[in-house]
Structures are given as structure tokens and as C-alpha cells.
Amino acid sequence: IEPRQLYGTTGYGLDEALSQVPGVLAQSRAGGSDVRLVIRGYGARGAGDRSNAGTSRGIRILLDGVPETEPDGRTSFDNVDLATVTSLEVIRSNASALWGNAAGGVVSLSTLDEARPRAASAELTAGSFGLSRLAMRASAPLGRGAVAWSLVRTEFGGWRQRSGASRWLGTLSAATTVGSTRLGAFAVVTHNRFDIPGPLTRALADSAPRSADSLL
């Protein structure tokens, strides 16, 4: 998936990128980081009692080669943001089993672009429903590799009551080759909060679709 394919989108949710991949069902319940992924049927049942809490199950997520997926197959997307990603690869075939248990599909994200190691960018996004986003990124050569850092601040009010989200995400990535040895160091720090508005009865959905479940 090339960055130009995301032009005209908010670049806010991982579902915006993955929805362009044939055979991948990517949805966001509230337009934020509560992404649901289904590849070849895997991930369809959610994550049990946390299926509404920004998690997926059965799909292996890698960030710079480091698994974000827990041993039981559950993945939280707290550390994943499109603004920090330079490339995204998806494996949909049964070759995903090579990545271990509960790997019905693989989504691999990278925060380093060693082909273009020297770059700097800043992006400010504003939109409806209280969306504001500031993303800054810089990278430089590091020997036969690259080093990069990024900082993303996102605020989103949401279309429904109690459907907003707030996130700070910072990354520091470095990789280089020394002789025949590949060395890499990656750090992520994040503060992620999003609200779940909950389901509505048919009557409430017809009369007050923007309201939240009163029991939540």
C-alpha cells in the first residue's frame, strides 16, 4: 500500500488503509482506533468480552517486526497509527501460519524507510466532529541504515455521544547493518483513550441516533 493511495482520507484509522486490500474486511465502529479486522474469516468473532474495546483476535500484527499480538491471538491497536507508518504489508494466504499460532493473516507495519532515510514532515489535520491531528516525523541516515522519530497528537469528538478519542503516540526507530549483522532498536510510548457509546435499541436509533447507551 503506497502513501499516495491514502490521499483524500483522514489517515486516522488503520481501517482506511486495509479497506483497500482485497479479501480484507476492515471496519471501525466509532471512526477511531477501535478497528475490526477479518482476513479469510479469522478475526470475525472479535475478542470476546473486549471485542468492542479496540482489539482484534486471530490476526497477527507486527510493528517493525515486533509482535503486537499477544500469545492468545488478541491484538490491541494502542501502538499503531498510520502517521508513523512508512510501509504496510498484508499476508492473506495460509502462509500466515508461518508466523505462529492464531495467525489467520498477517499485517506488518514499518516505521523506517531506508530507501529515503533523510526526510522531515509536519502535518496538521482538522475536520468535523472535533477532529484535530498534528503529526511530525523526521528521519536521517544511520550508517547503512536509518533512524527516525515521530510524534502524533490526535483528538476526536465523535459523531455519537461518548464516542470520542484522544491519543499521544511517539516512536523512535533505528536500524543499521554492521558487517553481516543487522541491528535494530525500536521504542514506542503512547497514551490512548477512546470511549465506547454502546448499542441502541431500535426505537432510540430511530429517534436519537447520536445518543449513547444509557447503561454505559
Coordinates of C-alpha atoms in Angstrom, one line a residue:
I1 CA 0.0 0.0 0.0
E2 CA 1.6 3.2 -1.1
P3 CA 1.2 6.5 0.8
R4 CA -0.5 8.2 -2.3
Q5 CA -3.3 5.7 -2.0
L6 CA -4.3 7.4 1.3
Y7 CA -4.7 10.9 -0.2
G8 CA -8.1 12.2 0.5
T9 CA -8.5 10.2 3.7
T10 CA -8.0 11.3 7.2
G11 CA -5.2 8.8 7.7
Y12 CA -6.6 8.3 11.2
G13 CA -7.6 4.7 11.3
L14 CA -5.8 1.6 10.2
D15 CA -9.1 0.5 8.6
E16 CA -8.7 3.3 6.0
A17 CA -5.6 1.6 4.6
L18 CA -6.6 -2.0 4.9
S19 CA -10.0 -1.5 3.4
Q20 CA -8.2 -1.1 0.0
V21 CA -6.8 -4.7 0.2
P22 CA -9.0 -7.3 -1.5
G23 CA -10.1 -10.1 0.9
V24 CA -9.6 -7.9 4.0
L25 CA -12.6 -6.6 5.9
A26 CA -11.6 -3.6 8.0
Q27 CA -14.1 -1.6 10.0
S28 CA -14.2 1.0 12.7
R29 CA -17.2 1.1 15.0
A30 CA -16.7 4.7 16.0
G31 CA -14.3 6.1 13.4
G32 CA -11.3 5.8 15.7
S33 CA -8.8 3.2 16.9
D34 CA -11.4 0.5 17.6
V35 CA -10.5 -1.4 14.4
R36 CA -12.1 -4.8 13.5
L37 CA -10.1 -6.9 11.0
V38 CA -11.2 -10.1 9.3
I39 CA -8.9 -12.0 6.9
R40 CA -10.1 -15.3 5.5
G41 CA -12.7 -15.5 8.3
Y42 CA -10.2 -15.0 11.0
G43 CA -11.0 -12.2 13.4
A44 CA -14.7 -12.4 12.8
R45 CA -15.6 -13.3 16.4
G46 CA -13.8 -10.4 17.9
A47 CA -12.0 -10.6 21.2
G48 CA -14.7 -12.0 23.5
D49 CA -15.6 -9.5 26.2
R50 CA -13.3 -7.0 24.7
S51 CA -14.5 -7.2 21.1
N52 CA -15.7 -3.6 21.4
A53 CA -12.6 -2.3 23.0
G54 CA -10.3 -1.6 20.1
T55 CA -8.9 -5.1 19.8
S56 CA -8.8 -7.9 17.2
R57 CA -8.3 -11.6 17.6
G58 CA -6.8 -14.1 15.2
I59 CA -4.8 -11.7 13.0
R60 CA -1.1 -11.3 13.6
I61 CA 0.0 -7.6 13.8
L62 CA 3.7 -6.8 13.6
L63 CA 5.3 -3.3 14.2
D64 CA 8.8 -3.2 12.9
G65 CA 8.9 -7.0 13.2
V66 CA 7.9 -6.9 16.8
P67 CA 4.6 -8.7 17.5
E68 CA 1.8 -6.5 18.8
T69 CA -0.3 -9.7 19.1
E70 CA -0.5 -11.5 22.4
P71 CA 0.1 -15.3 22.6
D72 CA -3.7 -15.9 22.7
G73 CA -4.2 -14.1 19.4
R74 CA -5.6 -10.8 20.8
T75 CA -4.2 -7.5 19.5
S76 CA -4.6 -4.0 20.9
F77 CA -4.0 -1.1 18.4
D78 CA -2.7 1.3 21.0
N79 CA 0.7 1.5 19.3
V80 CA -0.5 1.6 15.7
D81 CA -1.0 4.9 13.9
L82 CA -0.8 5.4 10.1
A83 CA 1.1 8.7 10.6
T84 CA 4.1 6.7 12.0
V85 CA 4.0 4.0 9.3
T86 CA 6.1 4.2 6.1
S87 CA 5.1 0.8 4.6
L88 CA 2.3 -1.7 5.2
E89 CA 2.2 -5.3 4.0
V90 CA -0.6 -7.9 4.3
I91 CA -0.4 -11.7 4.0
R92 CA -3.8 -13.2 3.3
S93 CA -2.8 -16.8 2.4
N94 CA -2.3 -19.8 4.6
A95 CA 1.4 -18.8 4.6
S96 CA 0.5 -16.6 7.5
A97 CA 0.7 -19.8 9.6
L98 CA 4.5 -19.4 9.5
W99 CA 4.1 -16.5 11.9
G100 CA 2.8 -18.8 14.7
N101 CA -0.4 -19.7 16.5
A102 CA -3.5 -17.7 15.9
A103 CA -2.1 -16.2 12.7
G104 CA -5.1 -16.3 10.3
G105 CA -3.5 -13.3 8.5
V106 CA -0.5 -11.1 9.0
V107 CA -0.3 -7.3 8.9
S108 CA 3.2 -6.0 9.0
L109 CA 3.9 -2.3 9.5
S110 CA 7.2 -0.5 9.4
T111 CA 8.2 3.0 10.8
L112 CA 11.5 3.1 8.8
D113 CA 12.0 4.0 5.2
E114 CA 15.7 3.1 4.5
A115 CA 15.3 3.9 0.8
R116 CA 14.7 7.6 1.7
P117 CA 16.5 8.0 5.0
R118 CA 16.6 11.8 5.0
A119 CA 13.2 13.4 5.4
A120 CA 11.1 15.7 7.6
S121 CA 7.4 16.4 7.6
A122 CA 4.7 18.0 9.7
E123 CA 1.0 17.6 9.0
L124 CA -2.0 19.3 10.6
T125 CA -5.5 17.9 10.0
A126 CA -8.8 19.3 11.2
G127 CA -12.3 18.0 10.4
S128 CA -15.8 17.7 11.6
F129 CA -16.9 16.1 14.9
G130 CA -14.0 17.7 16.7
L131 CA -11.2 16.0 14.7
S132 CA -7.8 17.6 15.1
R133 CA -4.5 15.9 14.5
L134 CA -0.8 17.0 14.5
A135 CA 1.8 14.6 13.1
M136 CA 5.5 15.3 13.0
R137 CA 8.2 13.0 11.6
A138 CA 11.9 13.2 10.8
S139 CA 14.5 10.6 9.7
A140 CA 18.2 10.6 8.9
P141 CA 20.8 8.1 7.6
L142 CA 22.5 5.9 10.2
G143 CA 25.5 4.1 8.7
R144 CA 24.0 1.6 6.3
G145 CA 20.5 2.1 7.7
A146 CA 18.3 4.9 9.1
V147 CA 17.0 6.5 12.3
A148 CA 13.5 8.1 12.6
W149 CA 11.2 9.6 15.2
S150 CA 7.6 10.6 15.1
L151 CA 5.1 12.3 17.4
V152 CA 1.3 12.2 16.8
R153 CA -1.4 14.0 18.8
T154 CA -5.0 13.2 17.9
E155 CA -8.3 14.5 19.3
F156 CA -11.7 13.3 18.0
G157 CA -15.1 14.2 19.4
G158 CA -17.0 11.5 17.6
W159 CA -20.4 11.5 15.9
R160 CA -22.3 10.0 18.8
Q161 CA -22.2 10.9 22.5
R162 CA -19.3 9.3 24.3
S163 CA -17.6 8.2 21.0
G164 CA -14.6 10.4 21.2
A165 CA -10.9 9.5 21.3
S166 CA -7.6 11.1 22.4
R167 CA -4.1 9.8 21.7
W168 CA -0.5 10.7 22.1
L169 CA 1.9 8.5 20.3
G170 CA 5.7 8.7 20.0
T171 CA 8.1 6.4 18.2
L172 CA 11.9 6.1 17.9
S173 CA 13.3 3.6 15.4
A174 CA 16.8 2.9 14.3
A175 CA 18.3 0.1 12.2
T176 CA 21.6 -0.5 10.5
T177 CA 23.9 -3.2 9.2
V178 CA 27.3 -3.8 10.8
G179 CA 29.3 -6.3 8.8
S180 CA 26.8 -9.1 8.2
T181 CA 24.8 -8.4 11.3
R182 CA 21.5 -6.5 11.3
L183 CA 20.9 -4.3 14.4
G184 CA 17.8 -2.5 15.3
A185 CA 16.3 -0.6 18.2
F186 CA 12.6 0.4 18.5
A187 CA 10.7 2.3 21.2
V188 CA 7.1 3.3 21.4
V189 CA 5.3 5.4 24.0
T190 CA 1.6 6.1 23.9
H191 CA -1.4 7.4 25.9
N192 CA -4.6 6.2 24.2
R193 CA -8.2 6.8 25.4
F194 CA -11.4 6.2 23.5
D195 CA -15.0 6.0 24.6
I196 CA -17.5 3.3 23.6
P197 CA -21.0 4.7 23.0
G198 CA -22.6 1.2 23.1
P199 CA -25.6 -0.2 21.2
L200 CA -29.0 1.3 21.0
T201 CA -32.5 -0.1 20.8
R202 CA -34.3 0.2 17.5
A203 CA -36.5 3.0 19.0
L204 CA -33.6 5.0 20.2
A205 CA -31.7 4.5 17.0
D206 CA -34.6 5.9 15.1
S207 CA -35.3 8.9 17.4
A208 CA -31.9 9.8 18.8
P209 CA -29.2 8.0 16.7
R210 CA -26.4 10.2 18.2
S211 CA -27.1 9.2 21.8
A212 CA -25.1 6.6 23.8
D213 CA -26.3 3.6 25.7
S214 CA -27.6 4.9 29.0
L215 CA -26.1 1.9 30.9
L216 CA -22.5 2.7 29.9

